[in-house]
Amino acid sequence: MQKPVLTVVAALAALFLVAAASAQVTVRKSAGSKIGVDLSGLQVSGAAAQTVRRTLELDLDRSGWMEVAPAGQGSFAVRGSIVEAGGQVAFKCQVTDAAGQTYVNAAYAQPANQAVRLAHQVANDVVVKTTGKPTFFLGELVLIGVKGRTKELYLADSSCQVIQPLTNDGTVLKPRWSPDNRLIAYTSYLKRWPDVFTIDRATGARAQASFYPGLNSGGAISPNGRSMALVLSKDGVSPDLYVQDMPTKRLTRLTNTPQATEGSPCWSPDGSRIVYVSNASGSPQLYVISSSGGAPQRLTTRGTQNVAPDWGKNGLIAYQTYTGGKFQIAVMDPATRQERILTPFDASYEDPSWAPDGRHLAAARSIQYNYSVYLLDSMAALGDKPVALTSTGEWTSPAWSR
C-alpha cells in the first residue's frame, strides 16, 4: 500500500531549516590544566606497534585530563615495549609517578589488525588508574557515511581510525544505540518509505521495529530496553510522539498536536521522561514529557531553532541551536534551564551525541555543506578547538555507544 508520507516528511524536514534569528546563551567553562604523561620510555618495533604508540598518544591528548609531555617531564611516565611479531602485537606497560609509585603494571596482546583496539584499552587503563576518571576510548560510534546520493550506517572505533559498513539500504537517518549496546535503531528507506529498523551490533541481524502507514521515525530505545520512542503519522497528517512496548508492539500515544510536527525523541537517563522537538510554538523547540503521558513542557525559549537533543547520563541535554548565522552545540541543565554554547562559531555543528565518559561529545561539523565528525569537550576552555575524528569522506549523525 502506498504511504502518504510526502506531506509529513516535508513537515518534519521543516524542523531543521536554517532560520535567521540568534539565541543568547552563555559559553563553556574551563577544566583547568592537564596532567603531563611522558611516553619517551616506550620501545617500539613494527608497523602495528607504531599504530599502538600513535593511538595511545592521541587518546591521552584527547582525554581532557592528560597530555603527552616532553621527554623527562610530566607527572607520570609510561615505560615498556610495544612489539609486533608473528601476527600479534604485544605491549608490556608500566605506569609510575614521580615518586616511583606504580599505577599500571600489565601485559597486553592482540592480533596485529587489532592494534587500535589494544591502544584504546591501554589508554583507558592509564587514565582510569591514575586519575579515577572515566574515558570514551572503549566506546564505539555509529556514523552515517554519505556517498553520492546514498547514506549508510558505519561502525567506527572511538578515534574513527577503523570504520566498517553496517547497512546497504540506500538512505538511512538518525541512528541510536540500545542501553546495552547490542542494538542500533535507525530510520531506513529500504522499502521506499521511512520505517524504523534495529540492527544487531554483533551479528548484523536486522528487524523491522516500526512499519505503520505514513512516517515512522525516532527509534529511541528506553534505558530499561523494553520500550521504544517513535514518531508516527499513522493517526493523522502530522507526526506525533508514541511509546511502543518492544516485546508486544503495544503503542501508547503521548502527543496529539494536529497543527504541529514532532521529532527526535530521546529518553532521560532514568527513563521517566522524553525530550523531543516540536514546532507547536511556530518554530522547532525542545519539549519534555513524561514517558507515561501527560502535558508536555517547553524547555527552550531562546532562538528560532533548537533541535537534535541527546540526554546524557550526566543529566545534561545537548542539542543544536541556531545562533550567529550557524548551528552550534549547546548544553542545558533541564532542572535549571541554564544553557551553554560549546562550539567556537568557526562552522556549523549538528547532531551532538554524548560520549560514554559524560564529558565529551561527537558532532557533525559542516562547512559549505561538507560534513565531518568532530570531538567536543564540554569542559574545555573557550577557544579550544574541536578535534577532527574523520579526515576523509563525508560523515554525519554520529551516535556514541552507551
Coordinates of C-alpha atoms in Angstrom, one line a residue:
M1 CA 0.0 0.0 0.0
Q2 CA 1.3 3.4 -0.9
K3 CA 2.0 5.5 2.2
P4 CA 1.0 9.2 2.3
V5 CA 4.4 10.4 3.6
L6 CA 5.3 13.3 1.4
T7 CA 3.5 15.9 3.4
V8 CA 4.7 14.7 6.8
V9 CA 8.2 14.2 5.6
A10 CA 8.3 17.8 4.3
A11 CA 6.9 19.0 7.6
L12 CA 9.5 17.0 9.6
A13 CA 12.2 18.4 7.4
A14 CA 11.0 21.9 8.2
L15 CA 12.1 21.4 11.8
F16 CA 15.7 21.6 10.6
L17 CA 15.6 24.6 8.2
V18 CA 18.1 27.3 8.9
A19 CA 16.4 30.4 10.5
A20 CA 17.6 34.0 10.7
A21 CA 17.4 34.8 14.4
S22 CA 20.0 34.3 17.1
A23 CA 19.9 32.6 20.5
Q24 CA 21.6 34.2 23.5
V25 CA 23.3 31.7 25.8
T26 CA 26.4 31.5 27.9
V27 CA 29.7 29.9 27.0
R28 CA 31.6 26.9 28.4
K29 CA 33.9 26.6 31.4
S30 CA 37.5 25.5 31.6
A31 CA 38.6 22.2 33.0
G32 CA 41.9 23.6 34.2
S33 CA 45.4 22.4 33.5
K34 CA 46.1 18.9 32.2
I35 CA 48.4 16.2 33.7
G36 CA 51.6 15.6 31.8
V37 CA 52.5 12.0 30.7
D38 CA 55.9 11.0 29.5
L39 CA 55.9 8.4 26.8
S40 CA 59.6 8.6 25.9
G41 CA 60.4 5.4 27.8
L42 CA 58.4 3.2 25.3
Q43 CA 60.4 0.9 22.9
V44 CA 58.5 0.4 19.7
S45 CA 59.1 -2.3 17.0
G46 CA 56.9 -2.9 13.9
A47 CA 54.2 -1.1 12.0
A48 CA 51.3 -2.3 14.2
A49 CA 53.4 -1.3 17.3
Q50 CA 53.7 2.2 15.8
T51 CA 50.0 2.3 15.4
V52 CA 49.6 1.5 19.1
R53 CA 52.0 4.2 20.1
R54 CA 50.4 6.8 17.9
T55 CA 46.9 5.9 19.1
L56 CA 47.9 5.9 22.7
E57 CA 49.2 9.4 22.3
L58 CA 46.0 10.6 20.5
D59 CA 43.8 9.1 23.3
L60 CA 45.8 10.7 26.1
D61 CA 45.8 14.1 24.5
R62 CA 42.0 13.8 23.8
S63 CA 41.1 12.6 27.3
G64 CA 40.7 16.1 28.6
W65 CA 42.6 15.1 31.8
M66 CA 46.1 14.4 30.4
E67 CA 48.5 15.5 27.7
V68 CA 51.7 14.0 26.4
A69 CA 54.7 15.7 28.0
P70 CA 58.3 16.2 26.6
A71 CA 60.8 13.5 27.4
G72 CA 61.8 13.5 31.1
Q73 CA 58.8 15.7 32.1
G74 CA 55.3 15.1 33.3
S75 CA 53.6 13.8 36.5
F76 CA 53.5 10.2 35.1
A77 CA 55.7 8.1 32.9
V78 CA 54.7 5.2 30.7
R79 CA 57.5 2.7 30.1
G80 CA 57.8 -0.6 28.4
S81 CA 57.8 -2.2 25.0
I82 CA 55.4 -2.5 22.1
V83 CA 56.4 -5.3 19.7
E84 CA 54.8 -6.7 16.6
A85 CA 55.8 -10.3 15.9
G86 CA 54.1 -13.4 14.4
G87 CA 50.9 -11.5 13.5
Q88 CA 50.5 -10.3 17.1
V89 CA 51.2 -7.0 18.8
A90 CA 52.3 -7.1 22.5
F91 CA 52.5 -4.2 24.9
K92 CA 54.4 -4.6 28.2
C93 CA 53.4 -1.5 30.1
Q94 CA 54.3 0.1 33.4
V95 CA 53.0 3.5 34.6
T96 CA 54.6 5.3 37.5
D97 CA 54.5 8.7 39.1
A98 CA 57.5 10.9 40.0
A99 CA 57.7 9.3 43.4
G100 CA 58.0 5.8 41.9
Q101 CA 54.5 4.6 42.8
T102 CA 53.2 2.1 40.2
Y103 CA 49.7 2.5 38.8
V104 CA 49.7 0.1 35.9
N105 CA 52.0 -3.0 35.5
A106 CA 50.4 -5.2 32.8
A107 CA 51.0 -7.1 29.6
Y108 CA 48.5 -6.7 26.7
A109 CA 48.3 -8.6 23.4
Q110 CA 46.0 -8.5 20.4
P111 CA 46.2 -9.6 16.7
A112 CA 48.1 -7.0 14.7
N113 CA 45.0 -6.0 12.9
Q114 CA 43.5 -5.0 16.4
A115 CA 46.3 -2.6 17.2
V116 CA 44.0 0.3 17.6
R117 CA 41.7 -1.6 20.0
L118 CA 44.8 -2.6 22.1
A119 CA 45.9 1.1 22.3
H120 CA 42.4 2.2 23.4
Q121 CA 42.5 -0.4 26.2
V122 CA 45.9 0.7 27.5
A123 CA 44.9 4.4 27.3
N124 CA 41.8 3.7 29.2
D125 CA 43.7 1.9 32.0
V126 CA 46.3 4.7 32.2
V127 CA 43.7 7.4 32.6
V128 CA 41.3 5.5 34.9
K129 CA 44.0 4.1 37.2
T130 CA 45.9 7.4 37.6
T131 CA 43.1 9.9 37.7
G132 CA 40.0 7.8 38.6
K133 CA 38.2 9.5 35.7
P134 CA 36.2 7.6 33.0
T135 CA 37.1 7.7 29.3
F136 CA 35.4 7.2 26.0
F137 CA 38.2 5.2 24.4
L138 CA 36.5 1.8 24.6
G139 CA 33.3 3.3 23.2
E140 CA 32.1 3.0 19.5
L141 CA 30.5 5.4 17.1
V142 CA 27.8 4.8 14.5
L143 CA 28.1 7.3 11.7
I144 CA 26.2 8.0 8.5
G145 CA 28.5 7.9 5.6
V146 CA 27.4 10.0 2.6
K147 CA 28.5 8.7 -0.9
G148 CA 26.7 10.4 -3.8
R149 CA 23.0 10.0 -3.2
T150 CA 23.3 7.2 -0.7
K151 CA 23.5 7.4 3.1
E152 CA 24.5 4.3 5.0
L153 CA 25.4 3.3 8.6
Y154 CA 29.0 2.6 9.5
L155 CA 30.6 1.4 12.8
A156 CA 33.8 3.2 14.0
D157 CA 36.1 2.9 16.9
S158 CA 36.4 5.9 19.2
S159 CA 39.1 7.5 17.2
C160 CA 37.5 6.7 13.8
Q161 CA 40.6 5.0 12.5
V162 CA 38.7 1.8 11.9
I163 CA 35.4 2.2 10.1
Q164 CA 33.2 -0.7 8.9
P165 CA 29.9 -0.7 6.9
L166 CA 26.7 -1.8 8.6
T167 CA 24.0 -1.3 6.1
N168 CA 23.3 -1.2 2.4
D169 CA 19.8 0.4 2.4
G170 CA 20.3 3.4 0.2
T171 CA 19.1 6.1 2.6
V172 CA 19.2 5.9 6.4
L173 CA 18.6 8.5 9.2
K174 CA 19.4 9.2 12.9
P175 CA 21.0 6.0 14.5
R176 CA 20.7 5.4 18.2
W177 CA 22.1 2.7 20.4
S178 CA 20.2 0.5 22.9
P179 CA 21.4 0.9 26.5
D180 CA 23.2 -2.5 26.4
N181 CA 24.9 -1.5 23.1
R182 CA 23.6 -4.6 21.5
L183 CA 21.1 -3.0 19.1
I184 CA 21.3 0.1 16.9
A185 CA 17.9 1.6 15.9
Y186 CA 17.6 3.8 12.8
T187 CA 15.2 5.0 10.2
S188 CA 15.6 3.4 6.8
Y189 CA 14.1 4.0 3.3
L190 CA 15.0 0.4 2.3
K191 CA 11.4 -0.3 1.3
R192 CA 10.9 3.2 -0.2
W193 CA 9.0 4.5 2.9
P194 CA 10.5 5.6 6.2
D195 CA 10.4 2.7 8.6
V196 CA 12.3 2.0 11.8
F197 CA 14.7 -0.9 12.0
T198 CA 17.1 -2.3 14.5
I199 CA 20.4 -4.0 13.7
D200 CA 22.4 -6.3 16.0
R201 CA 25.8 -4.9 16.6
A202 CA 27.5 -8.3 16.8
T203 CA 25.6 -10.4 14.2
G204 CA 24.3 -7.8 11.8
A205 CA 20.8 -9.3 12.0
R206 CA 18.1 -6.8 11.3
A207 CA 14.5 -6.5 12.4
Q208 CA 11.8 -4.1 11.4
A209 CA 10.6 -2.3 14.6
S210 CA 8.0 0.0 13.2
F211 CA 6.3 0.0 9.8
Y212 CA 2.9 1.7 10.3
P213 CA 1.3 3.6 7.4
G214 CA 2.9 7.0 6.9
L215 CA 6.0 8.3 8.6
N216 CA 8.0 6.0 11.0
S217 CA 11.0 7.7 12.7
G218 CA 12.6 8.3 16.1
G219 CA 13.6 4.8 17.1
A220 CA 15.0 5.7 20.6
I221 CA 15.2 2.6 23.0
S222 CA 14.5 3.2 26.7
P223 CA 17.1 2.8 29.4
N224 CA 15.5 -0.5 30.5
G225 CA 15.5 -1.8 27.0
R226 CA 11.7 -2.6 26.9
S227 CA 10.3 0.4 25.1
M228 CA 11.0 2.5 22.0
A229 CA 10.0 6.1 21.5
L230 CA 8.7 6.7 18.0
V231 CA 7.4 9.5 15.8
L232 CA 4.4 8.2 13.7
S233 CA 1.9 9.8 11.4
K234 CA -0.4 6.8 11.3
D235 CA -3.3 8.5 13.1
G236 CA -3.2 11.8 11.1
V237 CA -1.2 14.0 8.8
S238 CA 1.1 15.5 11.5
P239 CA 3.6 13.2 13.2
D240 CA 3.1 12.6 16.9
L241 CA 5.1 11.0 19.7
Y242 CA 4.4 7.4 20.7
V243 CA 6.0 4.8 23.0
Q244 CA 6.0 1.2 21.8
D245 CA 6.4 -1.8 24.1
M246 CA 9.1 -3.7 22.2
P247 CA 8.0 -7.3 23.1
T248 CA 4.3 -6.8 22.5
K249 CA 4.3 -3.9 20.0
R250 CA 1.6 -2.2 22.0
L251 CA 1.6 1.6 21.4
T252 CA 0.9 4.5 23.8
R253 CA 0.3 7.9 22.2
L254 CA 2.0 10.7 24.1
T255 CA 1.2 13.8 22.0
N256 CA -1.8 14.9 19.9
T257 CA -0.9 18.1 18.1
P258 CA -2.7 18.2 14.7
Q259 CA -1.1 21.6 13.7
A260 CA 2.4 20.6 14.8
T261 CA 5.2 18.2 13.9
E262 CA 7.2 16.2 16.5
G263 CA 10.6 14.6 16.0
S264 CA 13.9 13.4 17.6
P265 CA 12.8 11.8 20.8
C266 CA 15.4 10.9 23.4
W267 CA 15.0 9.3 26.9
S268 CA 16.1 10.7 30.2
P269 CA 18.7 8.6 32.0
D270 CA 16.1 7.1 34.4
G271 CA 13.5 6.5 31.6
S272 CA 10.9 8.7 33.3
R273 CA 10.8 11.4 30.7
I274 CA 11.4 12.0 27.0
V275 CA 12.8 15.1 25.4
Y276 CA 11.7 15.8 21.8
V277 CA 11.4 18.5 19.2
S278 CA 8.1 20.2 18.3
N279 CA 7.1 23.2 16.2
A280 CA 3.9 23.7 18.2
S281 CA 5.1 27.2 19.1
G282 CA 5.7 28.0 15.5
S283 CA 9.4 27.1 15.4
P284 CA 11.3 24.0 16.3
Q285 CA 11.9 23.9 20.1
L286 CA 12.7 21.3 22.7
Y287 CA 9.9 19.9 24.9
V288 CA 9.9 17.3 27.7
I289 CA 7.1 14.9 28.6
S290 CA 6.5 12.1 31.0
S291 CA 7.2 8.7 29.3
S292 CA 3.8 7.6 30.6
G293 CA 1.9 10.6 29.2
G294 CA 0.8 14.0 30.4
A295 CA 1.2 17.6 29.5
P296 CA 4.5 18.5 27.7
Q297 CA 6.7 21.3 28.9
R298 CA 8.7 23.6 26.7
L299 CA 12.4 23.6 27.6
T300 CA 14.0 26.1 25.2
T301 CA 12.8 29.6 24.8
R302 CA 15.7 31.4 23.1
G303 CA 16.4 31.2 19.4
T304 CA 14.4 30.2 16.4
Q305 CA 15.6 26.6 16.2
N306 CA 16.7 24.2 18.9
V307 CA 16.8 20.6 17.7
A308 CA 18.6 17.2 17.8
P309 CA 18.6 16.6 21.6
D310 CA 20.7 14.0 23.3
W311 CA 20.1 13.4 27.1
G312 CA 23.3 12.3 28.7
K313 CA 23.9 10.1 31.7
N314 CA 25.2 13.2 33.4
G315 CA 21.7 14.6 33.3
L316 CA 22.5 17.3 30.7
I317 CA 20.8 17.7 27.4
A318 CA 23.0 18.5 24.4
Y319 CA 21.3 19.9 21.3
Q320 CA 22.0 22.1 18.2
T321 CA 20.8 25.7 18.3
Y322 CA 20.8 28.3 15.5
T323 CA 22.7 31.4 16.6
G324 CA 25.0 33.8 14.8
G325 CA 24.0 32.5 11.4
K326 CA 25.2 29.0 12.2
F327 CA 24.1 25.9 14.1
Q328 CA 26.1 25.5 17.3
I329 CA 26.1 22.8 20.0
A330 CA 24.6 23.8 23.3
V331 CA 24.2 22.0 26.6
M332 CA 21.3 22.5 29.0
D333 CA 20.6 21.5 32.6
P334 CA 16.9 20.7 32.4
A335 CA 16.4 21.4 36.1
T336 CA 17.7 25.0 36.0
R337 CA 17.2 25.7 32.2
Q338 CA 20.8 27.1 32.2
E339 CA 22.4 26.8 28.7
R340 CA 26.0 26.9 27.5
I341 CA 27.4 27.1 24.0
L342 CA 30.3 24.6 23.4
T343 CA 31.4 25.3 19.8
P344 CA 33.6 28.1 18.6
F345 CA 31.4 29.6 15.8
D346 CA 34.0 28.7 13.1
A347 CA 31.5 26.4 11.3
S348 CA 28.1 24.8 11.8
Y349 CA 27.9 21.9 14.3
E350 CA 25.0 19.5 14.3
D351 CA 23.7 16.2 15.8
P352 CA 25.5 16.1 19.2
S353 CA 25.9 12.8 20.9
W354 CA 27.3 12.3 24.5
A355 CA 30.3 10.0 24.8
P356 CA 30.4 7.3 27.4
D357 CA 32.6 9.4 29.7
G358 CA 29.9 12.0 30.2
R359 CA 32.3 14.8 29.3
H360 CA 32.9 14.6 25.6
L361 CA 30.5 14.7 22.6
A362 CA 30.7 13.9 19.0
A363 CA 29.0 16.2 16.5
A364 CA 28.9 16.7 12.7
R365 CA 30.8 19.8 11.6
S366 CA 29.7 21.5 8.3
I367 CA 31.5 24.0 6.1
Q368 CA 29.8 24.7 2.8
Y369 CA 27.7 21.6 3.2
N370 CA 30.8 19.3 3.6
Y371 CA 30.4 17.2 6.7
S372 CA 32.9 15.6 9.0
V373 CA 32.7 14.3 12.6
Y374 CA 34.4 16.2 15.4
L375 CA 35.1 15.5 19.1
L376 CA 33.9 18.2 21.5
D377 CA 35.0 18.7 25.2
S378 CA 32.2 20.1 27.3
M379 CA 34.8 21.2 29.9
A380 CA 37.3 22.8 27.6
A381 CA 38.3 26.4 27.8
L382 CA 36.7 28.8 25.4
G383 CA 38.8 28.9 22.3
D384 CA 39.9 25.3 22.4
K385 CA 39.1 23.9 19.0
P386 CA 37.0 20.7 18.5
V387 CA 39.2 17.8 17.3
A388 CA 38.5 16.2 13.9
L389 CA 37.8 12.4 14.1
T390 CA 37.2 11.8 10.4
S391 CA 39.7 13.1 7.9
T392 CA 38.4 11.8 4.5
G393 CA 34.9 11.3 3.2
E394 CA 31.6 12.8 4.3
W395 CA 30.2 11.8 7.7
T396 CA 27.1 12.9 9.7
S397 CA 24.9 12.0 12.6
P398 CA 27.4 10.4 15.0
A399 CA 26.0 8.3 17.8
W400 CA 28.1 7.1 20.7
S401 CA 27.6 3.7 22.3
R402 CA 26.3 3.9 25.8

